XYZ file of C-alpha atoms in Angstrom:
349
model
C -14.631 11.888 29.572
C -16.267 9.566 27.272
C -16.584 6.184 27.300
C -14.372 3.897 25.476
C -15.511 2.566 21.896
C -14.005 0.040 19.655
C -13.523 0.339 15.747
C -13.759 -2.201 13.945
C -13.573 -4.584 17.178
C -10.465 -2.859 18.466
C -11.094 -1.233 21.760
C -10.161 2.085 21.926
C -9.573 3.713 25.571
C -7.321 4.873 28.524
C -6.701 0.581 29.262
C -5.785 -0.090 26.251
C -2.621 0.124 23.532
C -2.557 3.398 21.600
C -4.895 3.188 18.756
C -2.182 4.317 15.598
C -3.716 5.708 12.759
C -1.187 5.469 9.498
C -2.395 8.618 7.230
C -1.671 7.948 3.996
C -2.986 11.174 2.380
C -1.363 11.915 -1.201
C 1.362 10.028 -0.521
C 0.207 7.677 -3.319
C 1.469 10.139 -5.949
C -1.542 9.468 -8.368
C -1.006 5.303 -8.621
C -3.140 3.011 -7.036
C -0.137 0.221 -7.009
C 2.030 2.592 -4.641
C -1.572 3.219 -2.449
C -1.963 -0.625 -2.268
C 1.529 -0.619 -1.644
C 1.566 1.865 0.961
C -1.484 -0.400 2.944
C 0.655 -2.964 3.184
C 3.968 -1.166 4.550
C 1.141 0.152 7.357
C 0.278 -3.627 8.277
C 3.472 -4.686 8.103
C 4.529 -1.350 10.586
C 1.935 -2.714 13.225
C -0.057 -0.064 12.932
C -4.259 -0.262 13.592
C -5.573 1.536 10.742
C -5.055 3.236 7.285
C -6.672 6.218 7.063
C -7.542 7.805 3.342
C -8.892 11.265 2.712
C -12.393 11.351 0.128
C -12.581 14.255 -1.912
C -12.032 15.555 -5.253
C -10.882 19.377 -6.171
C -14.909 20.237 -6.880
C -15.986 18.606 -3.497
C -13.483 20.756 -1.381
C -13.316 23.878 -3.906
C -13.358 25.626 -6.855
C -11.187 26.436 -9.840
C -10.327 29.462 -9.352
C -6.646 32.008 -8.967
C -8.303 34.947 -7.362
C -7.000 35.900 -3.694
C -6.995 33.123 -1.396
C -7.001 30.662 -3.535
C -3.449 30.882 -4.153
C -1.050 29.489 -0.864
C 0.905 31.911 0.410
C 3.868 30.934 2.359
C 4.696 26.865 4.204
C 5.728 24.230 1.733
C 2.799 24.666 -0.798
C 4.030 28.241 -1.447
C 2.083 29.264 -4.465
C -0.049 26.708 -5.788
C -3.365 26.650 -6.727
C -5.759 24.824 -4.027
C -7.531 23.285 -7.151
C -4.361 21.990 -8.111
C -2.759 20.497 -5.698
C -6.438 18.959 -4.623
C -6.380 17.461 -8.065
C -3.167 15.987 -7.716
C -3.272 15.047 -3.849
C -6.868 13.825 -4.062
C -7.589 9.674 -3.912
C -9.584 8.929 -6.773
C -13.337 7.083 -5.669
C -13.535 4.540 -7.715
C -10.225 3.164 -5.826
C -11.798 3.025 -2.734
C -13.332 -0.290 -2.591
C -9.760 -1.850 -4.067
C -7.978 -0.007 -1.288
C -10.625 -1.371 1.262
C -10.507 -4.837 0.339
C -6.832 -4.815 0.424
C -6.666 -3.687 3.987
C -9.671 -5.619 5.253
C -7.411 -8.723 3.547
C -4.382 -7.128 5.474
C -6.251 -7.443 8.937
C -5.803 -4.108 8.893
C -8.904 -1.126 9.069
C -9.279 1.562 6.334
C -11.498 4.310 6.957
C -11.330 8.286 5.964
C -12.013 11.600 5.892
C -14.745 12.891 4.195
C -14.614 16.304 2.775
C -18.702 16.796 1.632
C -21.698 14.719 2.246
C -21.600 13.267 -1.291
C -18.147 11.610 0.525
C -19.904 10.658 3.473
C -22.492 8.779 2.101
C -20.334 7.368 -0.149
C -17.597 5.610 2.457
C -20.637 4.993 5.035
C -21.755 2.858 1.670
C -18.504 1.328 1.303
C -18.691 0.620 4.855
C -16.063 2.837 6.510
C -16.398 1.474 10.216
C -15.334 6.210 11.554
C -15.583 9.065 10.362
C -12.156 11.280 10.894
C -12.548 15.146 11.111
C -10.037 17.389 9.546
C -8.345 20.374 11.405
C -9.747 23.101 8.418
C -13.375 21.042 8.628
C -13.143 21.207 12.455
C -15.824 24.711 11.679
C -18.208 22.962 9.498
C -20.384 21.952 11.567
C -23.343 20.835 9.308
C -20.293 18.373 7.540
C -19.387 17.052 10.790
C -23.353 16.457 11.689
C -24.264 14.688 8.625
C -21.284 12.439 9.989
C -22.152 11.766 12.978
C -25.876 10.982 11.854
C -24.356 7.463 10.501
C -23.940 6.731 14.569
C -20.380 5.692 13.450
C -17.344 6.888 15.686
C -15.709 10.463 15.210
C -12.020 11.079 15.172
C -11.761 15.053 15.247
C -8.905 16.890 14.673
C -8.739 20.530 16.658
C -6.032 21.620 14.633
C -6.435 26.013 14.811
C -9.657 25.302 16.785
C -10.627 27.957 19.321
C -12.206 26.589 22.493
C -15.350 27.857 20.865
C -14.933 26.208 18.189
C -14.252 22.798 19.128
C -16.937 23.403 21.553
C -19.428 23.459 18.404
C -18.306 21.015 16.767
C -18.779 18.528 19.626
C -21.843 20.019 20.370
C -22.810 19.605 16.811
C -21.636 16.097 16.852
C -23.393 15.206 19.629
C -26.573 16.762 18.575
C -26.396 14.904 15.619
C -26.557 11.322 18.028
C -22.284 10.567 18.328
C -21.671 8.720 21.335
C -17.754 7.930 20.611
C -15.625 10.893 20.383
C -11.963 11.778 20.659
C -10.178 15.040 20.033
C -6.989 14.946 18.555
C -4.544 18.028 19.614
C -3.108 18.526 17.094
C -0.841 21.781 15.581
C -1.388 22.786 11.659
C 1.826 23.393 10.614
C 3.824 21.471 7.899
C 6.251 19.975 9.554
C 5.742 21.509 13.282
C 8.937 21.899 15.606
C 8.609 20.062 18.444
C 8.739 23.600 20.617
C 5.219 24.325 19.384
C 3.026 21.387 19.919
C 1.932 22.156 23.269
C 0.897 18.691 24.029
C -0.443 19.680 27.268
C -3.455 21.010 25.851
C -4.725 17.243 25.009
C -5.739 16.601 29.066
C -7.473 19.985 28.648
C -9.365 18.799 25.954
C -10.531 15.436 27.873
C -11.496 17.523 30.498
C -13.193 20.129 29.171
C -15.066 18.532 25.849
C -15.448 15.087 27.894
C -14.250 13.218 25.317
C -11.282 10.749 24.800
C -8.038 12.905 23.664
C -5.347 11.823 20.752
C -2.995 13.452 19.207
C -2.918 14.179 15.035
C 1.441 14.713 14.865
C 2.820 16.624 11.917
C 6.250 16.935 14.190
C 9.126 15.268 12.120
C 10.367 11.772 14.187
C 8.721 10.047 16.673
C 9.298 11.365 19.933
C 6.269 13.868 20.166
C 3.596 10.470 19.948
C 5.353 8.741 22.645
C 4.903 11.580 24.609
C 1.976 12.510 24.480
C 1.445 8.814 25.219
C 3.111 9.222 28.465
C 0.353 12.033 28.849
C -2.934 9.721 28.001
C -3.582 9.965 24.530
C -5.589 6.662 23.351
C -5.206 7.861 19.240
C -1.887 7.990 17.515
C -2.158 9.538 14.086
C 0.564 10.299 11.756
C 1.629 10.685 8.350
C 3.201 7.796 5.922
C 4.913 7.751 2.623
C 7.235 4.664 1.367
C 10.545 7.546 0.714
C 10.303 10.931 1.253
C 12.444 11.146 -1.927
C 9.675 10.018 -4.249
C 8.072 13.282 -3.487
C 4.619 13.921 -2.767
C 2.117 16.824 -1.338
C 2.599 15.542 2.108
C 6.054 13.257 1.872
C 8.087 15.872 3.569
C 6.738 15.607 6.904
C 5.798 11.667 6.941
C 7.662 8.978 8.081
C 9.017 5.830 6.240
C 7.610 2.502 6.533
C 10.452 1.666 9.030
C 9.876 4.507 11.111
C 6.124 4.371 11.073
C 7.292 0.951 12.697
C 9.294 2.334 15.312
C 6.213 4.904 16.243
C 4.300 1.245 16.461
C 6.465 -0.047 18.959
C 7.884 2.672 21.025
C 4.218 4.404 21.179
C 2.806 -0.056 23.068
C 6.078 0.363 24.825
C 5.450 3.919 26.248
C 1.424 2.632 27.305
C 2.818 -0.202 28.740
C 5.227 1.567 30.959
C 2.484 3.725 32.660
C 1.185 1.112 34.396
C -0.129 1.761 37.134
C 0.657 2.612 40.990
C 2.449 0.588 42.383
C 5.237 -0.195 45.345
C 5.690 -3.280 45.151
C 8.652 -5.592 43.945
C 7.920 -7.217 39.889
C 9.782 -9.815 38.957
C 12.093 -8.138 37.412
C 13.758 -6.827 40.011
C 13.792 -10.125 42.120
C 17.670 -10.805 41.448
C 18.197 -6.942 41.985
C 17.253 -7.536 45.490
C 20.176 -8.956 46.989
C 22.618 -6.064 45.470
C 21.000 -3.746 48.539
C 22.807 -2.195 51.380
C 22.788 -4.299 54.404
C 24.911 -4.292 57.885
C 28.317 -6.793 57.285
C 31.237 -7.965 59.600
C 34.262 -6.629 57.437
C 36.744 -7.476 60.326
C 36.834 -10.567 62.721
C 35.458 -10.571 65.693
C 36.244 -12.681 68.441
C 32.944 -13.580 70.701
C 31.901 -10.820 73.785
C 34.291 -8.374 71.696
C 32.022 -5.118 71.708
C 31.150 -4.064 68.582
C 32.153 -0.498 66.585
C 32.238 0.943 63.418
C 35.462 -1.129 62.015
C 33.994 -4.315 63.109
C 30.465 -3.571 61.123
C 29.913 -1.251 57.967
C 26.829 -1.110 55.294
C 27.570 -2.485 52.008
C 26.599 -3.911 48.986
C 24.987 -7.172 48.388
C 22.396 -7.519 51.015
C 22.166 -10.428 52.788
C 22.267 -8.691 56.181
C 20.550 -6.740 58.785
C 18.825 -3.317 57.093
C 21.444 -0.722 57.388
C 18.949 1.371 59.678
C 20.270 -1.227 62.099
C 23.757 -0.002 62.594
C 23.078 2.095 65.402
C 21.718 -0.528 66.907
C 24.383 -3.252 66.821
C 27.112 -0.761 67.640
C 28.518 -0.803 71.274
C 26.682 -4.439 71.604
C 29.074 -7.708 72.148
C 29.844 -9.897 70.040
C 27.527 -13.129 70.200
C 30.065 -15.552 68.752
C 33.127 -15.147 66.909
C 32.294 -13.698 64.033
C 34.417 -13.910 60.559
C 34.752 -10.846 57.886
C 32.353 -11.113 54.732
C 29.819 -12.619 57.450
C 25.960 -10.947 57.178
C 25.116 -9.649 60.103
C 21.542 -11.016 62.112
C 20.801 -10.528 64.798
C 21.373 -13.821 67.070
C 25.053 -12.552 66.327
C 24.383 -9.892 68.449
C 24.581 -10.595 72.079
């Protein structure tokens, strides 16, 4: 497995709380004030990072309406790629202001670059990491360009075959990447929980020797919490200010209160994992006395032989352990015994 590492000083690894990335995507709806409000909402929700996407329509596609350039099916049915990306992109001249606001609020900002000019732009802006989107995982020259900066790479694996993933990881490592996370991802928008196949996530770590996490396009928060229980070090989730406001990704994005719940629940899930531990913990101490034990349930005269009419296993737990029941039955009482007394060895002859 890849070594633990840090992004902007925040350690990431199995022994750390899950690193929660709030994906803004195009949910700013072309309004920089809304983009700034999204960063504020992510910080208030407790996310570790807010992620942008750095492209223009011209760096990610071409202005064309021929076969393949008009989306068939799904959330964006009938949209031309160029028009969709024109609408959804985050203007590059916003980036310095967005990064500055994030720094002021104490939340890390970084981005997914979609061509080498975006890599250079983000590197000069001081982005502490890069995200490789699922659709770009097959672009090994672009991955190599990111890796050459020496910054951590977080790579989503939606639609990728094992061979695709091996080539992407190989390209990243050959170009010098040391710090890698593979995010299991199902590239459906949204994806039903039944199609998430979270057990794949651990296999990614085993096969490719990286840290692992989840890029979650399911509705709600349950799938992300389950992923943490299965070992996710990173959780990425789209978010918006309000789904009713619309936007390219709003239909499968969390609202701020849901993002806050995701952060809390993911961290609770990680804390609950703990380690292999059989000793009593602090929270259990008050409960110990409620375990079963042997009690005198009828008055017994000294010398009288104890029977099941005299001694029973009941709550609370102040008497002998129930396993000693047949050690004391048939023995004489060492003194007068009163109903309600916890049984002790010195009370048996």
